[in-house]
PDB file of C-alpha atoms in Angstrom:
ATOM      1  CA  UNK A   1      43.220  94.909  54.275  1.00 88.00           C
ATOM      2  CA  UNK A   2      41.536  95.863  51.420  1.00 96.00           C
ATOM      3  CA  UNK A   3      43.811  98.553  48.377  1.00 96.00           C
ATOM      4  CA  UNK A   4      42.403 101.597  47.818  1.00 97.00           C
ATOM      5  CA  UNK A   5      42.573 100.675  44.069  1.00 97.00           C
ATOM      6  CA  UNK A   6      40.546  97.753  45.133  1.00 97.00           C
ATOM      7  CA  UNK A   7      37.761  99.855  46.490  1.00 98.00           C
ATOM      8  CA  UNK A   8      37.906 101.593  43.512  1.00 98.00           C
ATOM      9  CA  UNK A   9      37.548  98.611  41.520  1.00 98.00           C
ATOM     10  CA  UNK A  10      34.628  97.505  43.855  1.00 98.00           C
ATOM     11  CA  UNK A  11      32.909 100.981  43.692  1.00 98.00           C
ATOM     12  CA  UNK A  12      33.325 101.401  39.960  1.00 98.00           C
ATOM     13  CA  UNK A  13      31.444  97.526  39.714  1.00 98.00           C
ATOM     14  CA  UNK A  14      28.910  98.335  41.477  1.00 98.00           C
ATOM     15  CA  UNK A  15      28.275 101.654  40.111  1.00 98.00           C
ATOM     16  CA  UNK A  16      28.373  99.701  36.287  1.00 98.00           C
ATOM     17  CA  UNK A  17      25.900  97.167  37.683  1.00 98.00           C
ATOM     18  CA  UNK A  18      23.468 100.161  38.739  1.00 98.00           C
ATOM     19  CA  UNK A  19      23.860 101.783  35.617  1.00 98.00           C
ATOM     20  CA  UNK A  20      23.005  98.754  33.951  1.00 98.00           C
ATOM     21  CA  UNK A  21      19.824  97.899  35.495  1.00 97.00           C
ATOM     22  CA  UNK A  22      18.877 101.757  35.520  1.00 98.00           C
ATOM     23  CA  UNK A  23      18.923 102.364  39.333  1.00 98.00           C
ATOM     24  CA  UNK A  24      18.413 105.213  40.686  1.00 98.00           C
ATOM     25  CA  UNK A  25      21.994 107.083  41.674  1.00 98.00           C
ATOM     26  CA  UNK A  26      23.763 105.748  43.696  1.00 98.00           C
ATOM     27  CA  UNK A  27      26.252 105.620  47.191  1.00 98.00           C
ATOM     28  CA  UNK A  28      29.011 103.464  47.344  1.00 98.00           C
ATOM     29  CA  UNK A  29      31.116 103.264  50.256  1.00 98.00           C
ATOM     30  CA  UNK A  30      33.724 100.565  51.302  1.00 98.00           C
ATOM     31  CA  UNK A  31      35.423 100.155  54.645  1.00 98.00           C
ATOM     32  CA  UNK A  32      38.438  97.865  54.926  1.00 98.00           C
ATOM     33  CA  UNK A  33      38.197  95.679  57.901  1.00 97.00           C
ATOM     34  CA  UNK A  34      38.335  97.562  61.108  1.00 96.00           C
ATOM     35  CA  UNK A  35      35.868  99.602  59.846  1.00 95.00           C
ATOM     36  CA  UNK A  36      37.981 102.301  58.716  1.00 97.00           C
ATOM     37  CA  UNK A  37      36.764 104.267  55.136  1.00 98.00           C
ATOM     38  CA  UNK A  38      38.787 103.354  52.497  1.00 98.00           C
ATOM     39  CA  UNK A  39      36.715 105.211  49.284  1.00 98.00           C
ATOM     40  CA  UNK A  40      33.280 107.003  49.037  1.00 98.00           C
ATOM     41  CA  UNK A  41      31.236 107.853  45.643  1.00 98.00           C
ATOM     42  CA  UNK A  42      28.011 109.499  45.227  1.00 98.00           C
ATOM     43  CA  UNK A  43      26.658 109.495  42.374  1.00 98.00           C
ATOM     44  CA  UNK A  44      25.054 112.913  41.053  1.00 97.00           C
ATOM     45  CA  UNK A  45      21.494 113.343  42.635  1.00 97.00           C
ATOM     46  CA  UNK A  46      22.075 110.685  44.761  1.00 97.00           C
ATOM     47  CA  UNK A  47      20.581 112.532  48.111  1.00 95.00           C
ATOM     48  CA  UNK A  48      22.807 113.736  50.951  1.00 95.00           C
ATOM     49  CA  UNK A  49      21.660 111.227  53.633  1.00 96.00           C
ATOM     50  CA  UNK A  50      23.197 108.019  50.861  1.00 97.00           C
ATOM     51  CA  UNK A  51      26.494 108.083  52.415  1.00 97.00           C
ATOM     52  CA  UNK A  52      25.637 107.335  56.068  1.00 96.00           C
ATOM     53  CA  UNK A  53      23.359 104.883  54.996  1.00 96.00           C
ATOM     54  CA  UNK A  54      26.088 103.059  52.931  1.00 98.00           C
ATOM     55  CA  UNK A  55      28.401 103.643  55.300  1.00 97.00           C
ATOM     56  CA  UNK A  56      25.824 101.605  58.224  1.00 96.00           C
ATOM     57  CA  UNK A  57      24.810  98.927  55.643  1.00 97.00           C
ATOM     58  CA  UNK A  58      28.999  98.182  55.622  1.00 98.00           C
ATOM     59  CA  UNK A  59      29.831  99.084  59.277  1.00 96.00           C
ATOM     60  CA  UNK A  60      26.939  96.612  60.613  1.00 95.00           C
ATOM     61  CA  UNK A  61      27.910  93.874  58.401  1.00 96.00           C
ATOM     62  CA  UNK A  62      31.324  94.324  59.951  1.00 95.00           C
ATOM     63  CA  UNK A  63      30.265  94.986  63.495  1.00 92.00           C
ATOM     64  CA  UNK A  64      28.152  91.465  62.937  1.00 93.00           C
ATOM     65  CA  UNK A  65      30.225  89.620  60.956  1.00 95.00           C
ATOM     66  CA  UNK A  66      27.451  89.053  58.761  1.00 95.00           C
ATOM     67  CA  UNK A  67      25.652  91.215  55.460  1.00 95.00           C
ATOM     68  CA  UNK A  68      23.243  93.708  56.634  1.00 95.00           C
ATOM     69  CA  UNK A  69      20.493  91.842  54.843  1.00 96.00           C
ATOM     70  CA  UNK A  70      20.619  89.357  57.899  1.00 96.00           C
ATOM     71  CA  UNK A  71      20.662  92.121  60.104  1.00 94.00           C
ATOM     72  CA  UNK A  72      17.559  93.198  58.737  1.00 93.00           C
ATOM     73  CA  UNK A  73      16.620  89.696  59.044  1.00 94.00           C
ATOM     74  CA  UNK A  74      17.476  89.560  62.608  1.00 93.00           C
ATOM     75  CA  UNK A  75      15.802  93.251  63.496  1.00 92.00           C
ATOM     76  CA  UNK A  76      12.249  91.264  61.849  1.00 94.00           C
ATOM     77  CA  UNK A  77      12.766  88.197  64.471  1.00 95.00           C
ATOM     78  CA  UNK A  78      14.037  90.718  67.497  1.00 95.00           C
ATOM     79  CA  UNK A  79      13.796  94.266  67.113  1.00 93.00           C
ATOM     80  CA  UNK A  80      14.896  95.040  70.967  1.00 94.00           C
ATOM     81  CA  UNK A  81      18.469  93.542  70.417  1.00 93.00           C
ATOM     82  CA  UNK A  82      18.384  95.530  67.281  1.00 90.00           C
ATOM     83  CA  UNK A  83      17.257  98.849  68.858  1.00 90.00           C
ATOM     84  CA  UNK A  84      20.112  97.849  71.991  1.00 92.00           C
ATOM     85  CA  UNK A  85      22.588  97.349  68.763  1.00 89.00           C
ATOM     86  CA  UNK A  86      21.205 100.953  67.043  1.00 86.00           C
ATOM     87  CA  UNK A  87      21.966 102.785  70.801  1.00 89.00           C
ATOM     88  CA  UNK A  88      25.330 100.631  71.391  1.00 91.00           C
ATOM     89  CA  UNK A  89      26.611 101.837  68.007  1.00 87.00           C
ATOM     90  CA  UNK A  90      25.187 105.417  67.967  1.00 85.00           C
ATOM     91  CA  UNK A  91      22.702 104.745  65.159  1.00 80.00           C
ATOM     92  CA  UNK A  92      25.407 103.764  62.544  1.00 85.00           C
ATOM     93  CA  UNK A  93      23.781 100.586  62.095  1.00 91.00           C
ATOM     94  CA  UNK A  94      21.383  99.975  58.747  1.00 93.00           C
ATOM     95  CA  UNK A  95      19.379  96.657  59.137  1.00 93.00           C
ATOM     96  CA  UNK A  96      18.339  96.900  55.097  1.00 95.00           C
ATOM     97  CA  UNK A  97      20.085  94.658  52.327  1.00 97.00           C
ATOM     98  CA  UNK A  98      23.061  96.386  50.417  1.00 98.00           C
ATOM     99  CA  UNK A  99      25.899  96.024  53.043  1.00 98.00           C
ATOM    100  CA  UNK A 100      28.144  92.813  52.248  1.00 98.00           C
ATOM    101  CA  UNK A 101      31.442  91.453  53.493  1.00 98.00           C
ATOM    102  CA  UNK A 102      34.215  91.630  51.370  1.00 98.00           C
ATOM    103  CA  UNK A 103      36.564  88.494  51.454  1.00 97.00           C
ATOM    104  CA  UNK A 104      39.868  87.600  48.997  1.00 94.00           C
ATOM    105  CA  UNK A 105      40.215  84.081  47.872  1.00 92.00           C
ATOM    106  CA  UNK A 106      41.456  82.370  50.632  1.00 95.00           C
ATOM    107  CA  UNK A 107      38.322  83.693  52.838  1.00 95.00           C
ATOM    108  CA  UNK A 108      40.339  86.273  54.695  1.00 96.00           C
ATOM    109  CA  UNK A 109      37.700  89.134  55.619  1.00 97.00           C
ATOM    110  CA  UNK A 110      39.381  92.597  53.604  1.00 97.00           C
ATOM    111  CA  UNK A 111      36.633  95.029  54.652  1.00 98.00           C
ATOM    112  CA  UNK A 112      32.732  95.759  53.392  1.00 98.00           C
ATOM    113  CA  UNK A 113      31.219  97.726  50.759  1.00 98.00           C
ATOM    114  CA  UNK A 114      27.248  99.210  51.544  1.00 98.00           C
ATOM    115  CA  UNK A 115      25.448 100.775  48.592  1.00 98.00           C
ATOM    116  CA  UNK A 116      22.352 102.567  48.900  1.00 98.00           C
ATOM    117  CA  UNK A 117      19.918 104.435  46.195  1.00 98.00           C
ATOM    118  CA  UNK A 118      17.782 102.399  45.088  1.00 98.00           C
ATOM    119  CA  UNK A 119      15.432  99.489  46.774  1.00 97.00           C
ATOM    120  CA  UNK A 120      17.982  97.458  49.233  1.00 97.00           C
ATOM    121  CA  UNK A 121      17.566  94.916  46.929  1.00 97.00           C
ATOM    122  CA  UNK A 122      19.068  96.005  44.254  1.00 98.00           C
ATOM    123  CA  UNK A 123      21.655  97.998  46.026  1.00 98.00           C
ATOM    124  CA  UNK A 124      22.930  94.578  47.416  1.00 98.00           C
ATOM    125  CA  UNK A 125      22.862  93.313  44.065  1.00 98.00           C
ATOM    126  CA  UNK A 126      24.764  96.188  42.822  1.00 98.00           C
ATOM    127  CA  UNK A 127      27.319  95.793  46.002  1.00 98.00           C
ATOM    128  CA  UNK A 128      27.644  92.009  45.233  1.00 98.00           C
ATOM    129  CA  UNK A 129      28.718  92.844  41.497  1.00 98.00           C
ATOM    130  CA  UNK A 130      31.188  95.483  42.796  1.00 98.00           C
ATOM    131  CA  UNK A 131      32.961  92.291  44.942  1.00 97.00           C
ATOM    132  CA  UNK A 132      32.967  90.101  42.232  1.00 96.00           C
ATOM    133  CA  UNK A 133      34.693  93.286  39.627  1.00 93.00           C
TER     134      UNK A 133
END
């Protein structure tokens, strides 16, 4: 399972890599890996809604085993087992890049980070610098 001062370490390097390409504020949120929330920061102005879309950019790359950038991917190719996903999970699902896996150096999986604020693109960029912190 992912530390909290790991998280912290994660959140902190993703919230440096934002800052540095002058995103917009940001939400970072990680989950270790039964989906549980380990740490949480939003950034001033970052709007209220960030955190549960962090948090579903994470949770779905857990749920799926896979970053939430192939989720959107998969939504694209076939949106009705993404909408049967959405309903099975309550909506806590975000099919948009900027939720990725977080595994130590052996592979094992330790949990996820999502990061939203800015376009998905750069929030998974800004998540992927937080894993490698």
């Amino acid at each position: 399972m992912i530390t909290l001062e790991q998280a912290r370490t994660v959140i902190s390097g993703a919230r440096a890599r934002g800052r540095a390409l002058g995103l917009k504020p940001l939400t970072v949120v990680v989950l270790d890996a039964g989906g549980h929330l380990v740490a949480m920061e939003r950034e001033d102005n970052s709007g209220y809604g960030r955190p549960d879309i962090a948090g579903g950019k994470a949770a779905g790359a857990l749920a799926m085993g896979t970053s939430s950038r192939e989720l959107g991917n998969i939504a694209a190719e076939r949106p009705q087992f993404m909408a049967a996903l959405s309903a099975a999970w309550a909506g806590k699902v975000i099919p948009a890049a900027g939720g990725v896996l977080i595994h130590d150096g052996e592979g094992r999986l330790l949990g996820a980070v999502g990061v939203s604020g800015d376009l998905s693109d750069k929030d998974e960029e800004a998540a992927i610098a937080g894993i490698e912190s």
